[in-house]
Each structure stands twice: as structure tokens, then as C-alpha cells.
């Protein structure tokens, strides 16, 4: 299994970016469960509709950690509407691919971000469609 | 994709997965790969040499296991041996109305999946549970035996947690009740003394590559008088019971490796135990929330299986690999399934703890320096992963 990981996956696994917590986060999203072997927790700091800071904590395999790292890098300093559009496919591409059995890790990363954004909207009582975009579907992160 | 750095120093502690071919085994095989390549069934002199080599290997192996040479059959691997023993014995006994099999719930997949396949053919299978120490109670096996029972198959040493099962007792119970007994002894050879003339074992499977012989050769021991059908049909090799031209070089290598592996077992186990105990001691001293999986007492010295709370096994293996350490885990992520190790679940571990397991399997060539490096690398890796973990405070 391990040998199927790309250089990029290993780079992000060995030296993950944005590891940690944000104490006064504006949005927090946690997906997965320990029983299945993967939990991702994302913390967002949002200012003027921009993700000023993002941190993650992940319990999981090499690709779970690498996708958390890559996904957080991809949304950092981006407008939240853009972050809300991040797909697992884009994360996989940025990592130069994932083994087929590991694709679910990238799905978790996408869902963790969406859940954190939703949490932000709810926390500040913001209209979901207005804040995250017309195409944002709340149910996308209900499977989490 | 990552390349393989052959120059990197390797600390190999995954000997329950496979082993390095020993020099003496390698050298013993060479003539049969290069010059003595005759087919043992042919008539000319290089064929005679090959035939003699196979029969000589059979005698050496029989000596090492205290068995008769005619009870030793060569196969391609232990998976084949297990398939042959279980499926062919069961199907022969089916005609006598015996349609029940007993095994345990923590066998190797090559036994479990044989039983599952027989279930589809109408056999009933009882899966005897193991206790939290990873041990089978012979009484639990006895309770399951009924008049329809054809066969009992229980592994001698578990491949993941190294626990040694009370095989002598189970074999005796089966013998008294007139039920065939098979054991997968792949992880037992070279770790426990096997003297088959003193055991009531009907069939026993052995793998070459777990004992410093090559991959692609195995043994099925079939005690004299045990009725079994052939598994592979074809030529008359192996007394018409296992067709296919003999893998002469590998058979010669296997006899060399098995003979070496079964010598001075107690001394070798004692030497390895010093390393294993030091390793466990240091890990327990430096890492909190660590647990040993399975009995430490009734266990082969080479095996250590521990779980670390709050982390996942594949990540740990990748970090250890970056330090040149080759080990394994019962985490689901190291296999193609979503479930963690059935062995760890069978001994009652919660799934989240089973995901965070590490198996170290040593051999007599590992050194204290290597163990110290493993200790340091494991401490650093566990700490690094726990800092990242949302379920670790």
C-alpha cells in the first residue's frame, strides 16, 4: 500500500502543513469516526469573507494526514465562497493521485471543510446560500 | 511514485511476514538452478540427481520434525497446504455424512476462507472463540465436536500476536473422538519444538518463506493412515497426491532452512526474548497508553504486538519506514478492507485501538543496536502522530 503513494503525498505526510488547533476558531468541522480509522477536525479563522487561518488535527492513515494538509493549504487565504467549492477531486489531483482505496480520505477532507464552513454560518447566524454560494449543499456534509 | 532506495540501511523486523533467504539455503539451491536441472521423473543422470535431492530433502525434513519421510509432501506454499488439508479431507468425509468443521475465529485467511468456501458447499462450520489473551481453550473445541464433525483446524502459533495454542491437548481430544486434526504451523516452525511422532496431529502446514527459504514452496505433513484426496490432478508426483513437477531447488533450499531453523530452538528463543523484552520495556517506559495484545507468556519470543491509543497504524508504519524500519500493523489501512485485523477484534480490542497496532517480529539476527533504534523511532513517531490526533489530549 505504502509504496503506491506519490512523492507529493509523502511530502505532505512527512511534513504536514497547518497542523494544530485554533482556540477562538470561527468555524470547526469534524468528520469520520475512530472505529473506521479516520477522524479529521478542521478549524477556520475567517475575516471579511476570507479564510485567514486554517488548522487541522487528523487521526488516520498517511493519506488522511496528507489530504488534510493539502486541503488546508488549498483554502488558506481564499474567499470562503471559493473554499466551499473545493472538491475531493481537486485535492487528489494536487496530491498527484491517491491509491483507489484511499480516495475516501480526500472525501473526508472536502467534507470537513464544508462542515467547518457550515458551522461558521450557524455560529454567526449567516444565510448559507448567501455566504457560501448558491451551489453549496448542506446535505453534502451530512454523510460525514 | 516513490522509488526504492536500496542504499538505505534497513532494520527488518517483519519476519512473520516473510524472511530473508539464508546464505546456506541460497547456496544449497544454486546447483539445482544451474546444472542439475533435470526433471526428477526423467531417466538420465541429471534427473537422478534431482530425484535424489528431493528425496534427500524429504528425509532431512522428516528428521527435523521427527516424522517419517513418506509423511512429508511438498506444495507451492502454506496456503496450498491449508487448502489441500481442509478441503480435500472434508470432501472425502462428506460421503460418510460428516459435514461439520471446527476452526477458530482468529485463523489465517487461508484457513478461514477455506472454511467459508466449504460453508457454501453445505458444510457447517463452528468458529471457536479465543480469549482476550489470544488463547484457545481445548474444552471449547471439545464442546463443539459432534458425530458429524469431519475435521478440526486450529493454528499452532497466531501470525499476528504470536500466541502459542495448546495444540497437543487439542490434537489428543480430536484423536480420542475420532476426528481429524489439522494445524497451520507456519509461525510455529523454528519457535516451538515440533516432534510429530509424539503428537496426534493428522496434518500440518509449513511455509518455506517464513523460515529463511524462498517464497513458493511449502509442506503438508500427512500422518500415515490419514485419508486424503489429491488436490492437484496431473502426473504421479508425490505418490499421486500432489501433481506437478517438483520445485527441486526450492525443496532443497527448504530442507536446508528448516533443518537450521529447528536446531537449538530454546537457545535462539532465549536470545530473541532478551531483545523483545527490552523493546517492550523501553516502549512502556516512554509511551503512555500502550497495551500489549495477547498473552506475553504463551507467546513466541520473536513477536511483539502493541497498540498505541490515539494514533493509526499505517501512519506509524510510514514514519518507521522513513527511518528504515520494516514492521507491520493490524490497521485496516494496511490492507484493502475497511475493518481492522480480525485477530485483534477476536481478542476483544475495540476497533479504534486495533487500528493503532504495531507488530514487530524479530529473528535471531536482529541486534540490540537495532532494537534501540526501533525504540527511538517508535517514541518519536507516536509522539508526532499524537500531536496531530484529534482524539489524543
PDB file of C-alpha atoms in Angstrom, chain A residues 10-131:
ATOM      1  CA  UNK A  10       4.691  11.563   1.169  1.00  0.00           C
ATOM      2  CA  UNK A  11       5.912  15.170   1.247  1.00  0.00           C
ATOM      3  CA  UNK A  12       2.664  16.310   2.906  1.00  0.00           C
ATOM      4  CA  UNK A  13       2.572  13.283   5.185  1.00  0.00           C
ATOM      5  CA  UNK A  14       6.139  13.689   6.419  1.00  0.00           C
ATOM      6  CA  UNK A  15       5.881  17.473   6.810  1.00  0.00           C
ATOM      7  CA  UNK A  16       2.212  18.317   7.099  1.00  0.00           C
ATOM      8  CA  UNK A  17       1.222  21.990   6.874  1.00  0.00           C
ATOM      9  CA  UNK A  18      -1.274  23.667   9.213  1.00  0.00           C
ATOM     10  CA  UNK A  19      -1.284  21.089  11.991  1.00  0.00           C
ATOM     11  CA  UNK A  20      -2.883  22.290  15.209  1.00  0.00           C
ATOM     12  CA  UNK A  21      -5.958  23.947  16.665  1.00  0.00           C
ATOM     13  CA  UNK A  22      -7.357  27.474  16.619  1.00  0.00           C
ATOM     14  CA  UNK A  23      -8.670  28.279  20.090  1.00  0.00           C
ATOM     15  CA  UNK A  24     -11.064  31.058  19.019  1.00  0.00           C
ATOM     16  CA  UNK A  25     -11.955  29.486  15.657  1.00  0.00           C
ATOM     17  CA  UNK A  26     -14.916  30.922  13.739  1.00  0.00           C
ATOM     18  CA  UNK A  27     -15.846  27.542  12.335  1.00  0.00           C
ATOM     19  CA  UNK A  28     -14.984  23.971  13.341  1.00  0.00           C
ATOM     20  CA  UNK A  29     -15.848  20.784  11.449  1.00  0.00           C
ATOM     21  CA  UNK A  30     -15.181  17.195  12.460  1.00  0.00           C
ATOM     22  CA  UNK A  31     -15.885  14.165  10.263  1.00  0.00           C
ATOM     23  CA  UNK A  32     -15.247  10.423  10.340  1.00  0.00           C
ATOM     24  CA  UNK A  33     -15.008   8.151  13.356  1.00  0.00           C
ATOM     25  CA  UNK A  34     -12.279   6.299  15.195  1.00  0.00           C
ATOM     26  CA  UNK A  35     -13.931   2.944  14.606  1.00  0.00           C
ATOM     27  CA  UNK A  36     -13.374   3.324  10.867  1.00  0.00           C
ATOM     28  CA  UNK A  37      -9.865   4.570  11.451  1.00  0.00           C
ATOM     29  CA  UNK A  38     -10.184   8.186  10.237  1.00  0.00           C
ATOM     30  CA  UNK A  39     -11.154  11.402  12.012  1.00  0.00           C
ATOM     31  CA  UNK A  40     -10.494  14.872  10.610  1.00  0.00           C
ATOM     32  CA  UNK A  41     -11.078  18.075  12.523  1.00  0.00           C
ATOM     33  CA  UNK A  42     -10.684  21.442  10.775  1.00  0.00           C
ATOM     34  CA  UNK A  43     -10.529  24.882  12.404  1.00  0.00           C
ATOM     35  CA  UNK A  44     -11.160  28.097  10.419  1.00  0.00           C
ATOM     36  CA  UNK A  45     -10.395  31.746  11.255  1.00  0.00           C
ATOM     37  CA  UNK A  46     -12.432  33.958   8.947  1.00  0.00           C
ATOM     38  CA  UNK A  47     -12.110  37.712   8.385  1.00  0.00           C
ATOM     39  CA  UNK A  48     -14.024  39.720   5.791  1.00  0.00           C
ATOM     40  CA  UNK A  49     -15.097  36.578   3.992  1.00  0.00           C
ATOM     41  CA  UNK A  50     -11.514  35.358   3.706  1.00  0.00           C
ATOM     42  CA  UNK A  51     -10.036  32.280   5.411  1.00  0.00           C
ATOM     43  CA  UNK A  52      -7.230  33.991   7.299  1.00  0.00           C
ATOM     44  CA  UNK A  53      -6.063  30.872   9.074  1.00  0.00           C
ATOM     45  CA  UNK A  54      -6.820  27.171   8.997  1.00  0.00           C
ATOM     46  CA  UNK A  55      -5.557  24.323  11.158  1.00  0.00           C
ATOM     47  CA  UNK A  56      -6.304  20.629  11.291  1.00  0.00           C
ATOM     48  CA  UNK A  57      -5.982  17.621  13.530  1.00  0.00           C
ATOM     49  CA  UNK A  58      -6.269  14.181  11.976  1.00  0.00           C
ATOM     50  CA  UNK A  59      -6.307  10.627  13.271  1.00  0.00           C
ATOM     51  CA  UNK A  60      -5.801   8.368  10.296  1.00  0.00           C
ATOM     52  CA  UNK A  61      -3.543   6.827   7.715  1.00  0.00           C
ATOM     53  CA  UNK A  62      -0.841   8.513   5.684  1.00  0.00           C
ATOM     54  CA  UNK A  63      -3.233   9.697   3.014  1.00  0.00           C
ATOM     55  CA  UNK A  64      -5.692  11.084   5.600  1.00  0.00           C
ATOM     56  CA  UNK A  65      -2.914  13.269   7.010  1.00  0.00           C
ATOM     57  CA  UNK A  66      -1.628  14.238   3.553  1.00  0.00           C
ATOM     58  CA  UNK A  67      -5.095  15.175   2.267  1.00  0.00           C
ATOM     59  CA  UNK A  68      -5.758  17.250   5.408  1.00  0.00           C
ATOM     60  CA  UNK A  69      -2.510  19.098   4.864  1.00  0.00           C
ATOM     61  CA  UNK A  70      -3.110  19.671   1.143  1.00  0.00           C
ATOM     62  CA  UNK A  71      -6.762  20.674   1.543  1.00  0.00           C
ATOM     63  CA  UNK A  72      -5.929  23.238   4.229  1.00  0.00           C
ATOM     64  CA  UNK A  73      -3.194  24.689   2.015  1.00  0.00           C
ATOM     65  CA  UNK A  74      -5.653  24.975  -0.860  1.00  0.00           C
ATOM     66  CA  UNK A  75      -8.172  27.062   1.101  1.00  0.00           C
ATOM     67  CA  UNK A  76      -5.807  29.224   3.139  1.00  0.00           C
ATOM     68  CA  UNK A  77      -6.196  32.955   2.327  1.00  0.00           C
ATOM     69  CA  UNK A  78      -9.030  32.144  -0.088  1.00  0.00           C
ATOM     70  CA  UNK A  79     -12.533  33.649  -0.038  1.00  0.00           C
ATOM     71  CA  UNK A  80     -14.941  31.334   1.743  1.00  0.00           C
ATOM     72  CA  UNK A  81     -17.111  31.010  -1.359  1.00  0.00           C
ATOM     73  CA  UNK A  82     -14.101  29.565  -3.167  1.00  0.00           C
ATOM     74  CA  UNK A  83     -13.245  27.257  -0.250  1.00  0.00           C
ATOM     75  CA  UNK A  84     -16.826  25.998  -0.279  1.00  0.00           C
ATOM     76  CA  UNK A  85     -16.274  24.829  -3.850  1.00  0.00           C
ATOM     77  CA  UNK A  86     -13.199  22.715  -3.067  1.00  0.00           C
ATOM     78  CA  UNK A  87     -13.760  19.179  -4.306  1.00  0.00           C
ATOM     79  CA  UNK A  88     -12.076  15.978  -3.240  1.00  0.00           C
ATOM     80  CA  UNK A  89     -11.061  15.527  -6.870  1.00  0.00           C
ATOM     81  CA  UNK A  90      -9.072  18.752  -6.792  1.00  0.00           C
ATOM     82  CA  UNK A  91      -7.299  17.609  -3.627  1.00  0.00           C
ATOM     83  CA  UNK A  92      -6.447  14.249  -5.209  1.00  0.00           C
ATOM     84  CA  UNK A  93      -5.090  15.986  -8.305  1.00  0.00           C
ATOM     85  CA  UNK A  94      -2.996  18.353  -6.208  1.00  0.00           C
ATOM     86  CA  UNK A  95      -1.502  15.323  -4.470  1.00  0.00           C
ATOM     87  CA  UNK A  96      -0.654  13.753  -7.861  1.00  0.00           C
ATOM     88  CA  UNK A  97      -3.163  10.987  -7.213  1.00  0.00           C
ATOM     89  CA  UNK A  98      -4.149   8.644  -4.414  1.00  0.00           C
ATOM     90  CA  UNK A  99      -4.474   4.838  -4.431  1.00  0.00           C
ATOM     91  CA  UNK A 100      -8.090   3.839  -5.189  1.00  0.00           C
ATOM     92  CA  UNK A 101      -8.682   2.516  -1.664  1.00  0.00           C
ATOM     93  CA  UNK A 102      -7.639   5.898  -0.248  1.00  0.00           C
ATOM     94  CA  UNK A 103      -9.970   8.152  -2.209  1.00  0.00           C
ATOM     95  CA  UNK A 104     -12.340   8.267   0.786  1.00  0.00           C
ATOM     96  CA  UNK A 105      -9.661  10.240   2.663  1.00  0.00           C
ATOM     97  CA  UNK A 106      -9.977  13.084   0.160  1.00  0.00           C
ATOM     98  CA  UNK A 107     -13.765  12.948   0.526  1.00  0.00           C
ATOM     99  CA  UNK A 108     -13.332  13.351   4.268  1.00  0.00           C
ATOM    100  CA  UNK A 109     -11.118  16.408   3.738  1.00  0.00           C
ATOM    101  CA  UNK A 110     -13.714  18.062   1.482  1.00  0.00           C
ATOM    102  CA  UNK A 111     -16.483  17.266   3.955  1.00  0.00           C
ATOM    103  CA  UNK A 112     -14.517  18.508   6.973  1.00  0.00           C
ATOM    104  CA  UNK A 113     -14.036  21.891   5.294  1.00  0.00           C
ATOM    105  CA  UNK A 114     -17.706  22.101   4.316  1.00  0.00           C
ATOM    106  CA  UNK A 115     -18.751  21.180   7.815  1.00  0.00           C
ATOM    107  CA  UNK A 116     -16.481  23.867   9.296  1.00  0.00           C
ATOM    108  CA  UNK A 117     -17.930  26.465   6.876  1.00  0.00           C
ATOM    109  CA  UNK A 118     -21.457  25.433   7.785  1.00  0.00           C
ATOM    110  CA  UNK A 119     -20.557  25.676  11.454  1.00  0.00           C
ATOM    111  CA  UNK A 120     -19.312  29.225  10.781  1.00  0.00           C
ATOM    112  CA  UNK A 121     -22.614  30.200   9.153  1.00  0.00           C
ATOM    113  CA  UNK A 122     -24.629  28.748  12.002  1.00  0.00           C
ATOM    114  CA  UNK A 123     -22.434  30.294  14.661  1.00  0.00           C
ATOM    115  CA  UNK A 124     -22.818  33.803  13.214  1.00  0.00           C
ATOM    116  CA  UNK A 125     -26.359  33.225  12.021  1.00  0.00           C
ATOM    117  CA  UNK A 126     -25.456  33.819   8.363  1.00  0.00           C
ATOM    118  CA  UNK A 127     -27.508  32.809   5.351  1.00  0.00           C
ATOM    119  CA  UNK A 128     -25.855  29.673   3.988  1.00  0.00           C
ATOM    120  CA  UNK A 129     -26.534  30.286   0.284  1.00  0.00           C
ATOM    121  CA  UNK A 130     -25.510  33.970   0.521  1.00  0.00           C
ATOM    122  CA  UNK A 131     -22.337  33.215   2.449  1.00  0.00           C
TER     123      UNK A 131
END
